[in-house]
CSV table of C-alpha atoms in Angstrom, one decimal:
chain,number,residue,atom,x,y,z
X,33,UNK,CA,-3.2,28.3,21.4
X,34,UNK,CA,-2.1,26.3,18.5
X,35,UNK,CA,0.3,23.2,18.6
X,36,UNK,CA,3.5,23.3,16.3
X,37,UNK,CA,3.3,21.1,13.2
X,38,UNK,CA,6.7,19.5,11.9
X,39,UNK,CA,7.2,18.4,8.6
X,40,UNK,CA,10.9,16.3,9.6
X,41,UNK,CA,10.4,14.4,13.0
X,42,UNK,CA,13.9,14.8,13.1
X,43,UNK,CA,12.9,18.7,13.9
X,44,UNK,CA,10.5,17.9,17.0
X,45,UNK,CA,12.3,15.1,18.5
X,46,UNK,CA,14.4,18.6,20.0
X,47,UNK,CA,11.0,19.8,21.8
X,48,UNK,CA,9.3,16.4,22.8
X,49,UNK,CA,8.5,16.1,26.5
X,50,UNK,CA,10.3,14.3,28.8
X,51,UNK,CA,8.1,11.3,30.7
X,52,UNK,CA,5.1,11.4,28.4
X,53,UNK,CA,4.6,8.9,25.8
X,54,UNK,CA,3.9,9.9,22.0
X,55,UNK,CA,0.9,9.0,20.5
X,56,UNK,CA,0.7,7.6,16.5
X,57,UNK,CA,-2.0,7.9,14.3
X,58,UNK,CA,-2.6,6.3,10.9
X,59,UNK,CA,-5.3,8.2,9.0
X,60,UNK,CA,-7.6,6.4,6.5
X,61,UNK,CA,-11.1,7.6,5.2
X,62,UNK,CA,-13.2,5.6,7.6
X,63,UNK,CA,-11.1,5.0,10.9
X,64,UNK,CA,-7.9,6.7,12.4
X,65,UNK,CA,-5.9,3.7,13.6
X,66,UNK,CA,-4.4,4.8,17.2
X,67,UNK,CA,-0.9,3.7,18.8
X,68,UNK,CA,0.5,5.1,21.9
X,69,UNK,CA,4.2,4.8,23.8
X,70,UNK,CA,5.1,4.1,27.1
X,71,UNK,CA,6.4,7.2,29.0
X,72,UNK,CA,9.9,6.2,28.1
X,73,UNK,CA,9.3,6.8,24.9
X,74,UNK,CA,10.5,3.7,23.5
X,75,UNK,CA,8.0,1.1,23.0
X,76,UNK,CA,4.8,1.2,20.7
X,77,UNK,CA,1.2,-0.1,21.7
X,78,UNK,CA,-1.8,-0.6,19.4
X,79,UNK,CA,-4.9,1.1,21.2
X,80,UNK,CA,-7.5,1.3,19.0
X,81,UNK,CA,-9.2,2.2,15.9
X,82,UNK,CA,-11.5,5.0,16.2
X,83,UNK,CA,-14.8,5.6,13.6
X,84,UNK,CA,-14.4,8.6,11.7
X,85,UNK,CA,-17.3,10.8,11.7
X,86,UNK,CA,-16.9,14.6,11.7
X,87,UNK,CA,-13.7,15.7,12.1
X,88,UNK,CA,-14.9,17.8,15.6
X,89,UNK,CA,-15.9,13.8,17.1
X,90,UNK,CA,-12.7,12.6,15.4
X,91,UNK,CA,-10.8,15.2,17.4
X,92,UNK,CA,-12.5,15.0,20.5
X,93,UNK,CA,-12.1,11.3,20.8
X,94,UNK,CA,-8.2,11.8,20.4
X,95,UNK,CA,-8.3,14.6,23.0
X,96,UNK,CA,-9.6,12.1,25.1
X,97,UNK,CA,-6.8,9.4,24.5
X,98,UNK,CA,-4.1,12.6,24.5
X,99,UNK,CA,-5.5,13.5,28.4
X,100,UNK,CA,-5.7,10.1,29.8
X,101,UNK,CA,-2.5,8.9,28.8
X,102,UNK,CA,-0.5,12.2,29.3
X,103,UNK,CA,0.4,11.9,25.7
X,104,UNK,CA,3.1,14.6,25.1
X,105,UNK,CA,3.5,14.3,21.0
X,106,UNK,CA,1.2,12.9,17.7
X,107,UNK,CA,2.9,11.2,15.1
X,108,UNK,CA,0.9,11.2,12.2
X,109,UNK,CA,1.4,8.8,9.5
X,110,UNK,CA,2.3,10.4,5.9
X,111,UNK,CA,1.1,8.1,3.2
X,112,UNK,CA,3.6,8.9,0.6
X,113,UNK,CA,3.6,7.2,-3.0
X,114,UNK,CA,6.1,4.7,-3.6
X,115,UNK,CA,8.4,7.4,-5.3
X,116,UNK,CA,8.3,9.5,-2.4
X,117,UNK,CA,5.9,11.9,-4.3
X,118,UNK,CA,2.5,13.4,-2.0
X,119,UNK,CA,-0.8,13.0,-3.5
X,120,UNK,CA,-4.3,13.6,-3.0
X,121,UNK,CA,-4.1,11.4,0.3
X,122,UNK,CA,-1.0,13.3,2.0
X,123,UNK,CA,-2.8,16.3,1.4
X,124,UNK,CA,-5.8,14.8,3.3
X,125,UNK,CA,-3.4,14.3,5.8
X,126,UNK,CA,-1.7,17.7,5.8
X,127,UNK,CA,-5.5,19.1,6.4
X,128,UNK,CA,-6.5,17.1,9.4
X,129,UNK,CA,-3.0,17.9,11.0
X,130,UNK,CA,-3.4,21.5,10.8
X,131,UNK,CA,-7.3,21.7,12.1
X,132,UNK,CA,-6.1,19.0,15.0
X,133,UNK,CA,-3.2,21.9,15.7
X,134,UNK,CA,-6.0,23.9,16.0
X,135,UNK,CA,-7.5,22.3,18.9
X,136,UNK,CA,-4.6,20.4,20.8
X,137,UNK,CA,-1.2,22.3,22.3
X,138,UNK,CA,1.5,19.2,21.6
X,139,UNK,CA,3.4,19.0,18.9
X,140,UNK,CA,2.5,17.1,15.7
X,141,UNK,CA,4.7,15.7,13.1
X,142,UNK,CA,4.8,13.4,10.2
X,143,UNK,CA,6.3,10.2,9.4
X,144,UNK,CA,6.8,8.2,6.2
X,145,UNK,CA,4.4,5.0,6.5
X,146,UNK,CA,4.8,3.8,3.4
X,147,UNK,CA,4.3,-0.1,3.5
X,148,UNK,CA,3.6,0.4,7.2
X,149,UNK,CA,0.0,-1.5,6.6
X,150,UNK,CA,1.7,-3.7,4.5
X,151,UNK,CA,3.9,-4.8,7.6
X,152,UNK,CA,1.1,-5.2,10.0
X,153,UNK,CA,-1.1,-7.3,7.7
X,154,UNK,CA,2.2,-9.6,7.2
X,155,UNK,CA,2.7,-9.8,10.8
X,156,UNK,CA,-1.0,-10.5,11.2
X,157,UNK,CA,-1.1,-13.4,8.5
X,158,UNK,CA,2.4,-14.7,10.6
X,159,UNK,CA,0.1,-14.7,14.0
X,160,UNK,CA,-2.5,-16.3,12.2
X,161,UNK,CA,-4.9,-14.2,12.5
X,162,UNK,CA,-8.2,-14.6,11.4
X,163,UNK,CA,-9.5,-12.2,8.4
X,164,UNK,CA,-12.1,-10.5,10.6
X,165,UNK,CA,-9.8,-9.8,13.8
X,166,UNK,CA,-7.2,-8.6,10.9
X,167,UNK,CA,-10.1,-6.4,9.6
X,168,UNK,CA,-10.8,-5.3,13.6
X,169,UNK,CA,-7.0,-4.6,14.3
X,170,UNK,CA,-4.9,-3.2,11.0
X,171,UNK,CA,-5.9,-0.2,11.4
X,172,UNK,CA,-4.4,0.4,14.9
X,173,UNK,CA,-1.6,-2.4,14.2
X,174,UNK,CA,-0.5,-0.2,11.4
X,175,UNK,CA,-0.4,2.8,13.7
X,176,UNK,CA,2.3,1.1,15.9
X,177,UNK,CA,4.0,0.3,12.8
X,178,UNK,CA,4.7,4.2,12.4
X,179,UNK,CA,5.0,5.3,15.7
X,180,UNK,CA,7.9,2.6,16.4
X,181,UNK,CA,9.5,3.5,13.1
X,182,UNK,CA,9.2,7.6,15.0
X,183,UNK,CA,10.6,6.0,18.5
X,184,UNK,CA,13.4,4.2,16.8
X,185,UNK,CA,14.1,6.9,15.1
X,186,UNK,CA,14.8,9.3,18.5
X,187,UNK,CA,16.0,6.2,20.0
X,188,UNK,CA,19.2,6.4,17.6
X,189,UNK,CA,18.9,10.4,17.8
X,190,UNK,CA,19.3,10.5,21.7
X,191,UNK,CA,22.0,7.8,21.2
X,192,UNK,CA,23.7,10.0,18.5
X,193,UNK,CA,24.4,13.1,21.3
């Protein structure tokens, strides 16, 4: 049992479920920031940042987000370079996606998060938050970012048929 990775979003947005929100996940070196949607698929949350340790507690505590929030898809953020190019870090990312499809059966897919970090710490400094909570939160702020880039995205897809 192995979930289906997609490399376009565009691709999966054909097989998400109906009625179960999306999960987003941006993937640094010491946390995995964690966003989910609302059922209808349109609205992205911050959760929370989870710890990385070994990738087996890594998973385990997202298995534990994916079952109590009936999360039907993960959107992983890709950290591209500015020129589009992948490096050392989307390959990092490429990994963890296909030992996560390893151990959950929803789909997982990829979207471009380029300067999505960037965007959360500006619309941190604009709530005037302070440089600890910023610190606390980016992580999972950042996540949003992507996953409402993702919902937007299907947003206009649904809208397009």
């Amino acid at each position: 049992m192995r979930a289906d990775i997609f490399d376009d979003f565009v691709d999966m947005a054909s097989v998400l479920p109906k009625m179960q929100g999306l999960m987003g996940l941006d993937l640094g070196t010491k946390t995995i920031g964690v966003a989910v949607s609302d059922t209808f698929q349109s609205v992205a949350t911050p959760l929370e940042t989870v710890k990385r340790k070994k990738f087996t507690m890594d998973a385990e505590a997202l298995e534990k987000i994916i079952a109590s929030r009936s999360i039907g898809a993960i959107v992983l953020g890709l950290p591209r370079n500015m020129d589009g190019s992948e490096g050392p870090r989307c390959q990092s990312t490429r990994a963890f996606a296909r030992n996560l499809a390893q151990r959950v059966t929803i789909p997982i897919s990829f979207w471009d998060e380029r300067l999505s970090t960037v965007a959360a710490e500006r619309a941190l400094l604009e709530a005037d938050t302070t440089r600890k909570r910023r610190a606390e939160v980016i992580d999972h702020v950042a996540a949003s970012y992507i996953l409402q880039g993702a919902l937007d995205r299907l947003a206009h897809l649904r809208s397009a048929t």
